[in-house]
PDB file of C-alpha atoms in Angstrom:
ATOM      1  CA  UNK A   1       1.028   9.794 -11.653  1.00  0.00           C
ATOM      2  CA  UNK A   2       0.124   8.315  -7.900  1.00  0.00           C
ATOM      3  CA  UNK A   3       1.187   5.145  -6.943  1.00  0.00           C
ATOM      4  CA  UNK A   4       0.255   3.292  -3.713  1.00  0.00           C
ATOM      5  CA  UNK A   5       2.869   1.202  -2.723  1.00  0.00           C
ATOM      6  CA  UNK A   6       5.204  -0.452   0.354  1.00  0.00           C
ATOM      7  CA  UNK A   7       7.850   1.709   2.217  1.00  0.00           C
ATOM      8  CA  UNK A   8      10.085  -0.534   3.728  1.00  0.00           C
ATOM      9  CA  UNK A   9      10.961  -0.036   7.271  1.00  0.00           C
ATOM     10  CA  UNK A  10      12.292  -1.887  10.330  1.00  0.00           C
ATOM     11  CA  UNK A  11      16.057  -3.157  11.265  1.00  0.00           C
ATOM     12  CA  UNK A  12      18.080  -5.157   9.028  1.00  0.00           C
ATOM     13  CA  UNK A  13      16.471  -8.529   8.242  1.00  0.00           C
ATOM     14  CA  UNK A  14      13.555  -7.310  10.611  1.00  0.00           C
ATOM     15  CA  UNK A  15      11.495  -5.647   8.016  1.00  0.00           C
ATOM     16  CA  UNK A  16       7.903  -3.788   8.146  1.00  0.00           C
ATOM     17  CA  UNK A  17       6.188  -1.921   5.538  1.00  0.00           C
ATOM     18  CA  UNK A  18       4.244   1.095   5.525  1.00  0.00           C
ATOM     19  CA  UNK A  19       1.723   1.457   3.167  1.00  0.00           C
ATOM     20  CA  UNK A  20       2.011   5.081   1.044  1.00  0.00           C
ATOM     21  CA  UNK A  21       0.571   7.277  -1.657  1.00  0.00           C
ATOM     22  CA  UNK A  22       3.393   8.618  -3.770  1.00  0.00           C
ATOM     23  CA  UNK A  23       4.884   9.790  -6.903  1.00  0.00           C
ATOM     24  CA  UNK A  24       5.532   6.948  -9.263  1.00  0.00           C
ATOM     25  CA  UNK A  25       9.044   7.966 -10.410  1.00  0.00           C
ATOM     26  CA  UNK A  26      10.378   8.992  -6.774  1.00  0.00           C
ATOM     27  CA  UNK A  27      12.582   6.472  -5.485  1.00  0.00           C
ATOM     28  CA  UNK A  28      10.872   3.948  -2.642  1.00  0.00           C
ATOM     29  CA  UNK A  29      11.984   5.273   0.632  1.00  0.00           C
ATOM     30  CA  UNK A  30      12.085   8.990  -0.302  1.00  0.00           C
ATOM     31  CA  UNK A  31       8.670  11.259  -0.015  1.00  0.00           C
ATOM     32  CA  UNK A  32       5.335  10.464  -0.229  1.00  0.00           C
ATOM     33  CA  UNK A  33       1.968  11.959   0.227  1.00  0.00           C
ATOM     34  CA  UNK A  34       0.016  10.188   2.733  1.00  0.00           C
ATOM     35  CA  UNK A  35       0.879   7.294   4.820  1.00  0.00           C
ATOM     36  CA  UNK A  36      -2.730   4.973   4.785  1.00  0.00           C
ATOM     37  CA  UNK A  37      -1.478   1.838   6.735  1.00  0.00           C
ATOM     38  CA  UNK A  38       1.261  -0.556   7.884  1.00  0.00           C
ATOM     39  CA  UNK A  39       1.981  -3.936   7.129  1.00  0.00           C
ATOM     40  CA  UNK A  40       4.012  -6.773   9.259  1.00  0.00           C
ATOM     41  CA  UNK A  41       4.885  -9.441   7.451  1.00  0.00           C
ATOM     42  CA  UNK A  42       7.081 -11.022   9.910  1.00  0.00           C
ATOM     43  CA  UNK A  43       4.601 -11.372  13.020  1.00  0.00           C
ATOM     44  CA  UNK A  44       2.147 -14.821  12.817  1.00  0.00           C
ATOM     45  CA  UNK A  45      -0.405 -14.298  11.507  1.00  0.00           C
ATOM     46  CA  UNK A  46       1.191 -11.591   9.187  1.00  0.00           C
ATOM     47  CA  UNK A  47      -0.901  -7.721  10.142  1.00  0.00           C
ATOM     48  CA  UNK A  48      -2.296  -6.158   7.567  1.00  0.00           C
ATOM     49  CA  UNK A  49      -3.577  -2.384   9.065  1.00  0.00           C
ATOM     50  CA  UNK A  50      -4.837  -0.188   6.273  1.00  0.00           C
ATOM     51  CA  UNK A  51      -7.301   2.817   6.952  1.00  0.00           C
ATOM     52  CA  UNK A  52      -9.944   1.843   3.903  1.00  0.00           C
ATOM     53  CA  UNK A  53     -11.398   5.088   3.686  1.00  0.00           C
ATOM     54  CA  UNK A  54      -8.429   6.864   2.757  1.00  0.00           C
ATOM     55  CA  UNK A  55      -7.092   3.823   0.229  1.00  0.00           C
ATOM     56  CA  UNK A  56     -11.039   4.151  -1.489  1.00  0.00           C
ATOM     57  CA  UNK A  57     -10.031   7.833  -1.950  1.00  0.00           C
ATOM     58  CA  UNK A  58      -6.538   7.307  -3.421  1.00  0.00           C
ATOM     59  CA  UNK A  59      -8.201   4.565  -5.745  1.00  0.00           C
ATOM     60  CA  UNK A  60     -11.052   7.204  -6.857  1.00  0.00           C
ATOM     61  CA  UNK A  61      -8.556   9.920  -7.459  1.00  0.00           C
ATOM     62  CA  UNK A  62      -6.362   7.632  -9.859  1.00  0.00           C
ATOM     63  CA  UNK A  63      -3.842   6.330  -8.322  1.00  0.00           C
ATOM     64  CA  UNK A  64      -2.244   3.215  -9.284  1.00  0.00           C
ATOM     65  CA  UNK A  65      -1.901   0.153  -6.872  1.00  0.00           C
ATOM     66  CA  UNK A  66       1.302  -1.793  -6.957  1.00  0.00           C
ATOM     67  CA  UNK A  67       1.555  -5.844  -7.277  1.00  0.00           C
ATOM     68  CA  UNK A  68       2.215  -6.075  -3.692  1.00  0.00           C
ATOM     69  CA  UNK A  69      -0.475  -4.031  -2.771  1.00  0.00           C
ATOM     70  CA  UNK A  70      -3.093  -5.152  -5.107  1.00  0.00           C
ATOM     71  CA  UNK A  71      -2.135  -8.698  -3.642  1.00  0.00           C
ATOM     72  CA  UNK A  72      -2.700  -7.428   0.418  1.00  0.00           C
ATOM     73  CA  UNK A  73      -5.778  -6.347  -0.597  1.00  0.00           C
ATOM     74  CA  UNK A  74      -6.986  -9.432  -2.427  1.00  0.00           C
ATOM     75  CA  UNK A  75      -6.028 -11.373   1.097  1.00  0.00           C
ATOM     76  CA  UNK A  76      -6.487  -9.466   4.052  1.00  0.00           C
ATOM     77  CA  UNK A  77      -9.372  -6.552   2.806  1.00  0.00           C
ATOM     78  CA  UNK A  78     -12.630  -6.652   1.929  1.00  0.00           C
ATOM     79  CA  UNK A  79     -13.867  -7.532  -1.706  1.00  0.00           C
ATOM     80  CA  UNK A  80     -15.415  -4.176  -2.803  1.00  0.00           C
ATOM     81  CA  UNK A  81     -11.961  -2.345  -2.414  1.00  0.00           C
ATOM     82  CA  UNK A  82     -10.343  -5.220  -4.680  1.00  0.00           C
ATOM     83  CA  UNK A  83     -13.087  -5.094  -6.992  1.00  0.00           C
ATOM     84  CA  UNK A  84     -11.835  -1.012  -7.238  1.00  0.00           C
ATOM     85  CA  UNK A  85      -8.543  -1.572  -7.839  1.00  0.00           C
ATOM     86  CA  UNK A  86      -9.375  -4.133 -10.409  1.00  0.00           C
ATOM     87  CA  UNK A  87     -11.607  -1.713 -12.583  1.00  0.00           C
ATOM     88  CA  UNK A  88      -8.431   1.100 -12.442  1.00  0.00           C
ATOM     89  CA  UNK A  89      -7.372   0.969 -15.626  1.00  0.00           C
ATOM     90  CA  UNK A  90      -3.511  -0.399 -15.915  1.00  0.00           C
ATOM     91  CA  UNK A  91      -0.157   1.994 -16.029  1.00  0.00           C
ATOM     92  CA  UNK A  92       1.223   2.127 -19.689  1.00  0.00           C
TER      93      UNK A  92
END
Protein backbone atom coordinates (compact mmCIF):
# COMPACT_ATOMS: atom_id res chain seq x y z
CA UNK A 1 0.00 0.00 0.00
CA UNK A 2 1.06 3.90 -0.85
CA UNK A 3 1.52 6.21 1.71
CA UNK A 4 2.15 9.98 1.32
CA UNK A 5 4.13 11.15 3.95
CA UNK A 6 7.22 13.65 5.30
CA UNK A 7 10.94 12.82 4.49
CA UNK A 8 12.88 14.59 6.82
CA UNK A 9 15.74 16.56 5.60
CA UNK A 10 18.01 19.48 6.54
CA UNK A 11 21.06 19.75 9.23
CA UNK A 12 20.74 18.73 12.69
CA UNK A 13 18.10 20.75 14.56
CA UNK A 14 17.59 22.63 11.13
CA UNK A 15 14.99 20.38 9.74
CA UNK A 16 12.85 20.47 6.30
CA UNK A 17 10.56 17.98 4.96
CA UNK A 18 9.92 16.73 1.66
CA UNK A 19 6.73 15.60 0.87
CA UNK A 20 6.76 11.75 -0.82
CA UNK A 21 4.72 8.90 -2.21
CA UNK A 22 6.04 5.66 -0.81
CA UNK A 23 5.70 2.21 0.36
CA UNK A 24 4.01 2.05 3.71
CA UNK A 25 6.33 -0.52 5.37
CA UNK A 26 9.74 1.05 3.99
CA UNK A 27 11.45 2.83 6.58
CA UNK A 28 11.07 6.98 6.40
CA UNK A 29 14.20 8.18 4.80
CA UNK A 30 14.79 5.18 2.48
CA UNK A 31 12.99 5.07 -1.21
CA UNK A 32 10.09 6.46 -2.42
CA UNK A 33 8.21 6.94 -5.58
CA UNK A 34 7.66 10.45 -6.33
CA UNK A 35 8.71 13.47 -4.52
CA UNK A 36 5.27 16.02 -4.83
CA UNK A 37 6.46 18.96 -2.56
CA UNK A 38 8.54 20.39 0.30
CA UNK A 39 7.69 21.70 3.47
CA UNK A 40 9.67 24.34 5.89
CA UNK A 41 8.53 24.41 9.02
CA UNK A 42 11.18 26.46 10.48
CA UNK A 43 10.98 29.70 8.16
CA UNK A 44 8.01 32.46 9.40
CA UNK A 45 5.45 32.00 8.08
CA UNK A 46 6.10 28.15 7.87
CA UNK A 47 6.15 27.12 3.49
CA UNK A 48 4.04 24.74 2.53
CA UNK A 49 5.00 23.90 -1.53
CA UNK A 50 3.05 20.94 -2.79
CA UNK A 51 2.42 20.36 -6.64
CA UNK A 52 -1.65 19.59 -6.24
CA UNK A 53 -1.96 17.90 -9.36
CA UNK A 54 0.28 15.19 -8.65
CA UNK A 55 -1.03 14.82 -4.70
CA UNK A 56 -4.95 14.63 -6.50
CA UNK A 57 -3.39 11.71 -8.47
CA UNK A 58 -1.73 9.87 -5.56
CA UNK A 59 -5.12 10.41 -3.59
CA UNK A 60 -7.19 8.88 -6.71
CA UNK A 61 -4.86 5.98 -7.07
CA UNK A 62 -5.22 4.97 -3.25
CA UNK A 63 -2.78 6.08 -1.46
CA UNK A 64 -3.00 6.80 2.09
CA UNK A 65 -2.22 10.32 3.62
CA UNK A 66 -0.37 10.44 6.88
CA UNK A 67 -1.52 12.62 10.12
CA UNK A 68 1.00 15.14 9.29
CA UNK A 69 0.06 15.40 5.93
CA UNK A 70 -3.62 15.23 6.17
CA UNK A 71 -3.05 18.17 8.76
CA UNK A 72 -0.77 20.50 5.96
CA UNK A 73 -3.40 20.07 3.82
CA UNK A 74 -6.26 21.04 6.11
CA UNK A 75 -4.04 24.47 6.73
CA UNK A 76 -2.14 25.57 3.95
CA UNK A 77 -4.23 23.79 0.66
CA UNK A 78 -7.26 24.25 -0.76
CA UNK A 79 -10.56 22.57 0.57
CA UNK A 80 -11.42 20.20 -2.35
CA UNK A 81 -8.04 18.26 -1.90
CA UNK A 82 -8.93 17.88 1.99
CA UNK A 83 -12.33 17.00 1.23
CA UNK A 84 -10.35 13.92 -0.97
CA UNK A 85 -8.34 12.78 1.52
CA UNK A 86 -11.19 12.77 3.91
CA UNK A 87 -13.47 10.42 1.71
CA UNK A 88 -10.16 7.78 1.37
CA UNK A 89 -11.23 5.23 3.27
CA UNK A 90 -8.84 4.64 6.56
CA UNK A 91 -5.66 2.02 6.73
CA UNK A 92 -6.68 -1.13 8.80
Amino acid sequence: MLVIRLRRMGSKKKPYFRVVVTEARSARDSSFVENVGTYHPRSKPAKVEINKERLKHWLDQGAQPSDSIRTLMAKHLTRDLSAVAAEAPAAQ
